[in-house]
PDB file of C-alpha atoms in Angstrom:
ATOM      1  CA  UNK Q  20      73.691 241.754 283.740  1.00 98.00           C
ATOM      2  CA  UNK Q  21      70.050 242.773 284.194  1.00 98.00           C
ATOM      3  CA  UNK Q  22      67.894 239.641 284.015  1.00 97.00           C
ATOM      4  CA  UNK Q  23      64.607 241.494 283.492  1.00 97.00           C
ATOM      5  CA  UNK Q  24      63.358 244.790 282.092  1.00 97.00           C
ATOM      6  CA  UNK Q  25      62.142 245.663 285.580  1.00 98.00           C
ATOM      7  CA  UNK Q  26      65.587 245.150 287.065  1.00 98.00           C
ATOM      8  CA  UNK Q  27      67.141 247.460 284.494  1.00 98.00           C
ATOM      9  CA  UNK Q  28      64.402 250.065 285.025  1.00 98.00           C
ATOM     10  CA  UNK Q  29      65.082 250.047 288.756  1.00 98.00           C
ATOM     11  CA  UNK Q  30      68.791 250.447 288.127  1.00 98.00           C
ATOM     12  CA  UNK Q  31      68.273 253.403 285.779  1.00 98.00           C
ATOM     13  CA  UNK Q  32      65.869 254.970 288.278  1.00 98.00           C
ATOM     14  CA  UNK Q  33      68.727 254.993 290.791  1.00 98.00           C
ATOM     15  CA  UNK Q  34      70.664 257.178 288.341  1.00 97.00           C
ATOM     16  CA  UNK Q  35      68.410 260.271 288.063  1.00 97.00           C
ATOM     17  CA  UNK Q  36      71.034 262.584 286.574  1.00 97.00           C
ATOM     18  CA  UNK Q  37      71.542 260.886 283.243  1.00 95.00           C
ATOM     19  CA  UNK Q  38      71.373 257.141 283.741  1.00 96.00           C
ATOM     20  CA  UNK Q  39      73.838 255.313 281.518  1.00 98.00           C
ATOM     21  CA  UNK Q  40      73.168 257.495 278.469  1.00 97.00           C
ATOM     22  CA  UNK Q  41      76.822 258.533 278.215  1.00 96.00           C
ATOM     23  CA  UNK Q  42      77.593 254.946 277.217  1.00 97.00           C
ATOM     24  CA  UNK Q  43      74.578 254.170 275.057  1.00 95.00           C
ATOM     25  CA  UNK Q  44      70.803 254.105 274.828  1.00 94.00           C
ATOM     26  CA  UNK Q  45      67.930 251.620 274.807  1.00 95.00           C
ATOM     27  CA  UNK Q  46      68.983 249.761 277.938  1.00 98.00           C
ATOM     28  CA  UNK Q  47      67.054 246.635 278.837  1.00 97.00           C
ATOM     29  CA  UNK Q  48      67.201 243.032 279.981  1.00 98.00           C
ATOM     30  CA  UNK Q  49      70.524 241.444 279.092  1.00 98.00           C
ATOM     31  CA  UNK Q  50      72.497 244.684 279.314  1.00 98.00           C
ATOM     32  CA  UNK Q  51      75.191 245.611 281.814  1.00 98.00           C
ATOM     33  CA  UNK Q  52      74.271 247.584 284.927  1.00 98.00           C
ATOM     34  CA  UNK Q  53      77.266 249.793 285.701  1.00 98.00           C
ATOM     35  CA  UNK Q  54      78.048 250.951 289.235  1.00 98.00           C
ATOM     36  CA  UNK Q  55      77.793 254.642 290.127  1.00 98.00           C
ATOM     37  CA  UNK Q  56      81.159 254.755 291.875  1.00 97.00           C
ATOM     38  CA  UNK Q  57      81.261 258.504 292.500  1.00 96.00           C
ATOM     39  CA  UNK Q  58      77.606 258.765 293.518  1.00 96.00           C
ATOM     40  CA  UNK Q  59      76.645 261.581 291.123  1.00 96.00           C
ATOM     41  CA  UNK Q  60      73.541 259.833 289.784  1.00 97.00           C
ATOM     42  CA  UNK Q  61      74.905 258.998 286.351  1.00 97.00           C
ATOM     43  CA  UNK Q  62      77.436 256.747 284.664  1.00 98.00           C
ATOM     44  CA  UNK Q  63      80.155 258.550 282.747  1.00 97.00           C
ATOM     45  CA  UNK Q  64      83.855 259.288 282.579  1.00 95.00           C
ATOM     46  CA  UNK Q  65      83.684 262.598 284.417  1.00 95.00           C
ATOM     47  CA  UNK Q  66      86.006 265.201 282.948  1.00 95.00           C
ATOM     48  CA  UNK Q  67      88.382 262.462 281.829  1.00 93.00           C
ATOM     49  CA  UNK Q  68      91.117 263.606 284.201  1.00 94.00           C
ATOM     50  CA  UNK Q  69      92.936 262.010 287.114  1.00 92.00           C
ATOM     51  CA  UNK Q  70      91.152 264.357 289.490  1.00 94.00           C
ATOM     52  CA  UNK Q  71      87.741 263.581 287.984  1.00 96.00           C
ATOM     53  CA  UNK Q  72      87.694 260.092 286.437  1.00 96.00           C
ATOM     54  CA  UNK Q  73      83.935 259.767 286.796  1.00 96.00           C
ATOM     55  CA  UNK Q  74      82.940 256.179 287.491  1.00 97.00           C
ATOM     56  CA  UNK Q  75      86.254 254.705 286.413  1.00 96.00           C
ATOM     57  CA  UNK Q  76      88.709 253.107 288.801  1.00 96.00           C
ATOM     58  CA  UNK Q  77      91.872 251.067 288.507  1.00 95.00           C
ATOM     59  CA  UNK Q  78      90.613 247.476 288.499  1.00 95.00           C
ATOM     60  CA  UNK Q  79      93.691 245.469 287.566  1.00 95.00           C
ATOM     61  CA  UNK Q  80      97.319 245.269 286.537  1.00 94.00           C
ATOM     62  CA  UNK Q  81      98.358 243.508 283.339  1.00 92.00           C
ATOM     63  CA  UNK Q  82     101.977 243.160 284.485  1.00 94.00           C
ATOM     64  CA  UNK Q  83     102.740 239.638 285.781  1.00 94.00           C
ATOM     65  CA  UNK Q  84     103.425 240.074 289.489  1.00 94.00           C
ATOM     66  CA  UNK Q  85     104.910 236.666 290.325  1.00 95.00           C
ATOM     67  CA  UNK Q  86     106.465 234.395 287.720  1.00 96.00           C
ATOM     68  CA  UNK Q  87     107.753 230.986 288.725  1.00 97.00           C
ATOM     69  CA  UNK Q  88     109.296 227.782 287.494  1.00 98.00           C
ATOM     70  CA  UNK Q  89     109.455 224.380 289.157  1.00 98.00           C
ATOM     71  CA  UNK Q  90     111.655 221.474 288.148  1.00 98.00           C
ATOM     72  CA  UNK Q  91     111.168 217.996 289.672  1.00 98.00           C
ATOM     73  CA  UNK Q  92     113.281 214.913 289.081  1.00 98.00           C
ATOM     74  CA  UNK Q  93     113.001 211.353 290.353  1.00 98.00           C
ATOM     75  CA  UNK Q  94     114.815 208.068 289.773  1.00 97.00           C
ATOM     76  CA  UNK Q  95     113.777 204.541 290.672  1.00 96.00           C
ATOM     77  CA  UNK Q  96     115.952 201.623 289.692  1.00 94.00           C
ATOM     78  CA  UNK Q  97     116.340 202.022 285.916  1.00 95.00           C
ATOM     79  CA  UNK Q  98     113.457 204.458 285.517  1.00 98.00           C
ATOM     80  CA  UNK Q  99     113.833 208.232 285.507  1.00 98.00           C
ATOM     81  CA  UNK Q 100     111.171 210.918 285.550  1.00 98.00           C
ATOM     82  CA  UNK Q 101     111.317 214.693 285.215  1.00 98.00           C
ATOM     83  CA  UNK Q 102     108.782 217.472 284.925  1.00 98.00           C
ATOM     84  CA  UNK Q 103     109.217 221.210 284.427  1.00 99.00           C
ATOM     85  CA  UNK Q 104     106.352 223.572 285.194  1.00 98.00           C
ATOM     86  CA  UNK Q 105     106.151 227.321 284.828  1.00 97.00           C
ATOM     87  CA  UNK Q 106     103.516 229.973 285.270  1.00 97.00           C
ATOM     88  CA  UNK Q 107     102.335 233.278 286.647  1.00 97.00           C
ATOM     89  CA  UNK Q 108     100.734 233.520 290.074  1.00 95.00           C
ATOM     90  CA  UNK Q 109      99.020 236.891 289.708  1.00 95.00           C
ATOM     91  CA  UNK Q 110      98.059 238.866 286.624  1.00 96.00           C
ATOM     92  CA  UNK Q 111      95.000 240.746 285.385  1.00 96.00           C
ATOM     93  CA  UNK Q 112      94.106 240.896 281.718  1.00 94.00           C
ATOM     94  CA  UNK Q 113      91.544 242.935 279.844  1.00 92.00           C
ATOM     95  CA  UNK Q 114      90.604 241.651 276.419  1.00 86.00           C
ATOM     96  CA  UNK Q 115      88.856 244.183 274.224  1.00 81.00           C
ATOM     97  CA  UNK Q 116      89.180 242.568 270.802  1.00 81.00           C
ATOM     98  CA  UNK Q 117      86.544 240.957 268.601  1.00 80.00           C
ATOM     99  CA  UNK Q 118      88.097 237.549 269.184  1.00 83.00           C
ATOM    100  CA  UNK Q 119      86.847 237.774 272.768  1.00 88.00           C
ATOM    101  CA  UNK Q 120      83.527 239.544 272.176  1.00 88.00           C
ATOM    102  CA  UNK Q 121      82.506 237.706 269.039  1.00 84.00           C
ATOM    103  CA  UNK Q 122      80.282 239.061 266.285  1.00 75.00           C
ATOM    104  CA  UNK Q 123      78.672 241.873 268.268  1.00 68.00           C
ATOM    105  CA  UNK Q 124      80.171 244.925 266.582  1.00 56.00           C
ATOM    106  CA  UNK Q 125      81.690 243.868 263.287  1.00 59.00           C
ATOM    107  CA  UNK Q 126      80.259 241.422 260.780  1.00 61.00           C
ATOM    108  CA  UNK Q 127      83.699 239.960 260.052  1.00 64.00           C
ATOM    109  CA  UNK Q 128      84.199 238.897 263.662  1.00 67.00           C
ATOM    110  CA  UNK Q 129      84.860 235.245 264.405  1.00 73.00           C
ATOM    111  CA  UNK Q 130      82.053 233.344 266.089  1.00 81.00           C
ATOM    112  CA  UNK Q 131      83.223 230.700 268.566  1.00 87.00           C
ATOM    113  CA  UNK Q 132      81.400 228.176 270.736  1.00 90.00           C
ATOM    114  CA  UNK Q 133      82.251 230.300 273.790  1.00 91.00           C
ATOM    115  CA  UNK Q 134      80.208 233.155 272.334  1.00 91.00           C
ATOM    116  CA  UNK Q 135      77.013 231.097 272.496  1.00 92.00           C
ATOM    117  CA  UNK Q 136      76.891 231.699 276.248  1.00 96.00           C
ATOM    118  CA  UNK Q 137      75.076 235.015 275.829  1.00 96.00           C
ATOM    119  CA  UNK Q 138      71.944 236.378 277.491  1.00 97.00           C
ATOM    120  CA  UNK Q 139      68.706 235.044 276.019  1.00 97.00           C
ATOM    121  CA  UNK Q 140      65.099 235.295 277.111  1.00 96.00           C
ATOM    122  CA  UNK Q 141      62.588 232.452 276.977  1.00 95.00           C
ATOM    123  CA  UNK Q 142      61.300 233.440 273.526  1.00 94.00           C
ATOM    124  CA  UNK Q 143      64.724 232.965 271.908  1.00 95.00           C
ATOM    125  CA  UNK Q 144      64.864 229.983 269.488  1.00 95.00           C
ATOM    126  CA  UNK Q 145      68.023 228.774 271.248  1.00 94.00           C
ATOM    127  CA  UNK Q 146      66.325 228.744 274.622  1.00 95.00           C
ATOM    128  CA  UNK Q 147      66.524 230.826 277.768  1.00 97.00           C
ATOM    129  CA  UNK Q 148      69.933 231.710 279.234  1.00 98.00           C
ATOM    130  CA  UNK Q 149      69.493 234.300 281.973  1.00 98.00           C
ATOM    131  CA  UNK Q 150      72.722 233.380 283.770  1.00 97.00           C
ATOM    132  CA  UNK Q 151      74.881 233.860 280.692  1.00 97.00           C
ATOM    133  CA  UNK Q 152      78.481 235.003 280.742  1.00 97.00           C
ATOM    134  CA  UNK Q 153      78.064 237.505 277.905  1.00 96.00           C
ATOM    135  CA  UNK Q 154      75.492 240.276 277.728  1.00 96.00           C
ATOM    136  CA  UNK Q 155      72.923 240.260 274.943  1.00 95.00           C
ATOM    137  CA  UNK Q 156      74.571 240.804 271.548  1.00 90.00           C
ATOM    138  CA  UNK Q 157      73.953 244.309 270.218  1.00 88.00           C
ATOM    139  CA  UNK Q 158      75.367 245.542 266.917  1.00 84.00           C
ATOM    140  CA  UNK Q 159      76.711 249.031 266.344  1.00 83.00           C
ATOM    141  CA  UNK Q 160      77.500 249.874 269.975  1.00 89.00           C
ATOM    142  CA  UNK Q 161      80.040 248.907 272.614  1.00 91.00           C
ATOM    143  CA  UNK Q 162      77.833 249.901 275.548  1.00 95.00           C
ATOM    144  CA  UNK Q 163      78.099 246.447 277.135  1.00 96.00           C
ATOM    145  CA  UNK Q 164      81.820 246.165 276.441  1.00 94.00           C
ATOM    146  CA  UNK Q 165      83.150 249.030 278.520  1.00 95.00           C
ATOM    147  CA  UNK Q 166      86.158 248.107 280.665  1.00 95.00           C
ATOM    148  CA  UNK Q 167      84.667 246.499 283.759  1.00 96.00           C
ATOM    149  CA  UNK Q 168      85.317 243.951 286.482  1.00 97.00           C
ATOM    150  CA  UNK Q 169      82.817 241.451 285.069  1.00 97.00           C
ATOM    151  CA  UNK Q 170      84.966 240.639 282.067  1.00 96.00           C
ATOM    152  CA  UNK Q 171      88.379 241.270 283.631  1.00 96.00           C
ATOM    153  CA  UNK Q 172      90.365 238.077 283.106  1.00 94.00           C
ATOM    154  CA  UNK Q 173      92.434 236.293 285.721  1.00 96.00           C
ATOM    155  CA  UNK Q 174      95.518 235.512 283.631  1.00 95.00           C
ATOM    156  CA  UNK Q 175      97.355 233.493 286.287  1.00 97.00           C
ATOM    157  CA  UNK Q 176      98.304 230.066 285.011  1.00 97.00           C
ATOM    158  CA  UNK Q 177     100.464 227.004 285.518  1.00 98.00           C
ATOM    159  CA  UNK Q 178     101.666 224.898 282.598  1.00 98.00           C
ATOM    160  CA  UNK Q 179     103.599 221.660 282.251  1.00 98.00           C
ATOM    161  CA  UNK Q 180     106.270 222.793 279.818  1.00 98.00           C
ATOM    162  CA  UNK Q 181     108.002 219.446 279.681  1.00 98.00           C
ATOM    163  CA  UNK Q 182     107.460 216.011 281.177  1.00 98.00           C
ATOM    164  CA  UNK Q 183     109.643 213.012 280.464  1.00 98.00           C
ATOM    165  CA  UNK Q 184     109.719 209.357 281.444  1.00 98.00           C
ATOM    166  CA  UNK Q 185     112.738 207.239 280.597  1.00 98.00           C
ATOM    167  CA  UNK Q 186     114.070 203.741 281.084  1.00 98.00           C
ATOM    168  CA  UNK Q 187     117.717 202.714 280.885  1.00 96.00           C
ATOM    169  CA  UNK Q 188     118.297 199.116 279.898  1.00 94.00           C
ATOM    170  CA  UNK Q 189     120.575 197.082 282.178  1.00 94.00           C
ATOM    171  CA  UNK Q 190     124.216 197.071 281.102  1.00 90.00           C
ATOM    172  CA  UNK Q 191     124.211 193.287 281.097  1.00 90.00           C
ATOM    173  CA  UNK Q 192     121.690 193.465 278.268  1.00 89.00           C
ATOM    174  CA  UNK Q 193     123.191 196.298 276.211  1.00 89.00           C
ATOM    175  CA  UNK Q 194     126.768 194.991 276.317  1.00 88.00           C
ATOM    176  CA  UNK Q 195     125.660 192.000 274.301  1.00 88.00           C
ATOM    177  CA  UNK Q 196     125.132 194.392 271.394  1.00 86.00           C
ATOM    178  CA  UNK Q 197     128.269 196.447 271.987  1.00 88.00           C
ATOM    179  CA  UNK Q 198     126.318 199.311 273.548  1.00 90.00           C
ATOM    180  CA  UNK Q 199     127.555 200.985 276.715  1.00 90.00           C
ATOM    181  CA  UNK Q 200     124.258 202.649 277.590  1.00 94.00           C
ATOM    182  CA  UNK Q 201     120.799 202.656 275.993  1.00 94.00           C
ATOM    183  CA  UNK Q 202     117.933 204.760 277.243  1.00 96.00           C
ATOM    184  CA  UNK Q 203     114.424 204.975 275.791  1.00 97.00           C
ATOM    185  CA  UNK Q 204     112.087 207.794 276.680  1.00 98.00           C
ATOM    186  CA  UNK Q 205     108.803 209.531 275.940  1.00 98.00           C
ATOM    187  CA  UNK Q 206     108.465 213.272 276.325  1.00 98.00           C
ATOM    188  CA  UNK Q 207     105.617 215.776 276.243  1.00 98.00           C
ATOM    189  CA  UNK Q 208     105.605 219.563 275.921  1.00 98.00           C
ATOM    190  CA  UNK Q 209     102.796 221.962 276.860  1.00 98.00           C
ATOM    191  CA  UNK Q 210     100.535 219.004 277.575  1.00 97.00           C
ATOM    192  CA  UNK Q 211      98.498 220.583 280.383  1.00 97.00           C
ATOM    193  CA  UNK Q 212      97.582 224.124 281.394  1.00 97.00           C
ATOM    194  CA  UNK Q 213      95.680 225.280 284.440  1.00 97.00           C
ATOM    195  CA  UNK Q 214      94.112 228.683 283.776  1.00 96.00           C
ATOM    196  CA  UNK Q 215      90.812 230.526 284.044  1.00 93.00           C
ATOM    197  CA  UNK Q 216      91.507 232.898 281.148  1.00 92.00           C
ATOM    198  CA  UNK Q 217      88.900 232.804 278.355  1.00 90.00           C
ATOM    199  CA  UNK Q 218      89.213 229.554 276.419  1.00 86.00           C
ATOM    200  CA  UNK Q 219      90.019 231.141 273.066  1.00 86.00           C
ATOM    201  CA  UNK Q 220      93.306 232.527 274.442  1.00 89.00           C
ATOM    202  CA  UNK Q 221      96.595 230.946 275.449  1.00 91.00           C
ATOM    203  CA  UNK Q 222      97.657 232.572 278.748  1.00 92.00           C
ATOM    204  CA  UNK Q 223     101.306 232.371 277.722  1.00 93.00           C
ATOM    205  CA  UNK Q 224     100.841 234.261 274.437  1.00 90.00           C
ATOM    206  CA  UNK Q 225      98.120 236.799 275.265  1.00 87.00           C
ATOM    207  CA  UNK Q 226     100.533 239.714 274.819  1.00 81.00           C
ATOM    208  CA  UNK Q 227     100.940 238.913 271.144  1.00 69.00           C
ATOM    209  CA  UNK Q 228      97.528 239.895 269.788  1.00 62.00           C
ATOM    210  CA  UNK Q 229      93.886 240.405 270.637  1.00 60.00           C
ATOM    211  CA  UNK Q 230      92.170 239.072 267.532  1.00 65.00           C
ATOM    212  CA  UNK Q 231      93.439 235.523 267.250  1.00 63.00           C
ATOM    213  CA  UNK Q 232      96.496 236.475 265.206  1.00 70.00           C
ATOM    214  CA  UNK Q 233      98.914 234.629 267.500  1.00 78.00           C
ATOM    215  CA  UNK Q 234      99.006 230.853 267.228  1.00 81.00           C
ATOM    216  CA  UNK Q 235      98.778 229.165 270.650  1.00 84.00           C
ATOM    217  CA  UNK Q 236     101.601 226.968 271.868  1.00 91.00           C
ATOM    218  CA  UNK Q 237     101.068 223.446 270.605  1.00 93.00           C
ATOM    219  CA  UNK Q 238     101.113 220.195 272.541  1.00 96.00           C
ATOM    220  CA  UNK Q 239     103.933 217.931 271.427  1.00 97.00           C
ATOM    221  CA  UNK Q 240     104.535 214.250 272.179  1.00 98.00           C
ATOM    222  CA  UNK Q 241     107.798 212.608 271.192  1.00 98.00           C
ATOM    223  CA  UNK Q 242     109.773 209.438 271.821  1.00 98.00           C
ATOM    224  CA  UNK Q 243     113.432 208.703 271.410  1.00 96.00           C
ATOM    225  CA  UNK Q 244     116.541 206.647 272.051  1.00 95.00           C
ATOM    226  CA  UNK Q 245     119.764 207.760 273.694  1.00 93.00           C
ATOM    227  CA  UNK Q 246     122.638 205.441 272.827  1.00 93.00           C
ATOM    228  CA  UNK Q 247     126.217 205.494 274.093  1.00 91.00           C
ATOM    229  CA  UNK Q 248     128.756 203.158 272.481  1.00 89.00           C
TER     230      UNK Q 248
END
């Protein structure tokens, strides 16, 4: 993202054969500076063919490369503990929906707290934010939202799917009540997720929709008794 008008002007000057006009106009501070990958002095999609893709390159793969699961169990005296974790070790994810970009193209878009991290100069009522994650919001154009490495998501994650802690009462105690075995436990599901994907998305359900139409997996705590007579 260009932090100043001068920085953007210098970038456009390095593209003498058309600048970034194929993507949009009125470039300035807060806009994306795209790389001239084929060195032709302009940013465009070439002839839109495999032989001439312009400044486009393959930058990721949305297919999960390595999926894993890990199950751990431990016992100590009358206590038992188990945890099951699963995740994906390598996956790229491009999110092009309004739920990610916020209200920058359509008035009915959802505005989230994450979207407040956008480029702002010192004269903005909300204060300066030159190191923002998002480019400056511009309506009516997607010039800053072209598929690019800056906003490519790392969709790798690890999640505790289930964790359980139990305690089995001594038989000497339970036999007094005619019970062969009595175990009490607490259990949690989806209680922790490690992921760098944008906060408005659940890394386990990102294939289901791009505009917030898929409900994320909920955290669940439960407790119970297991009784054998």
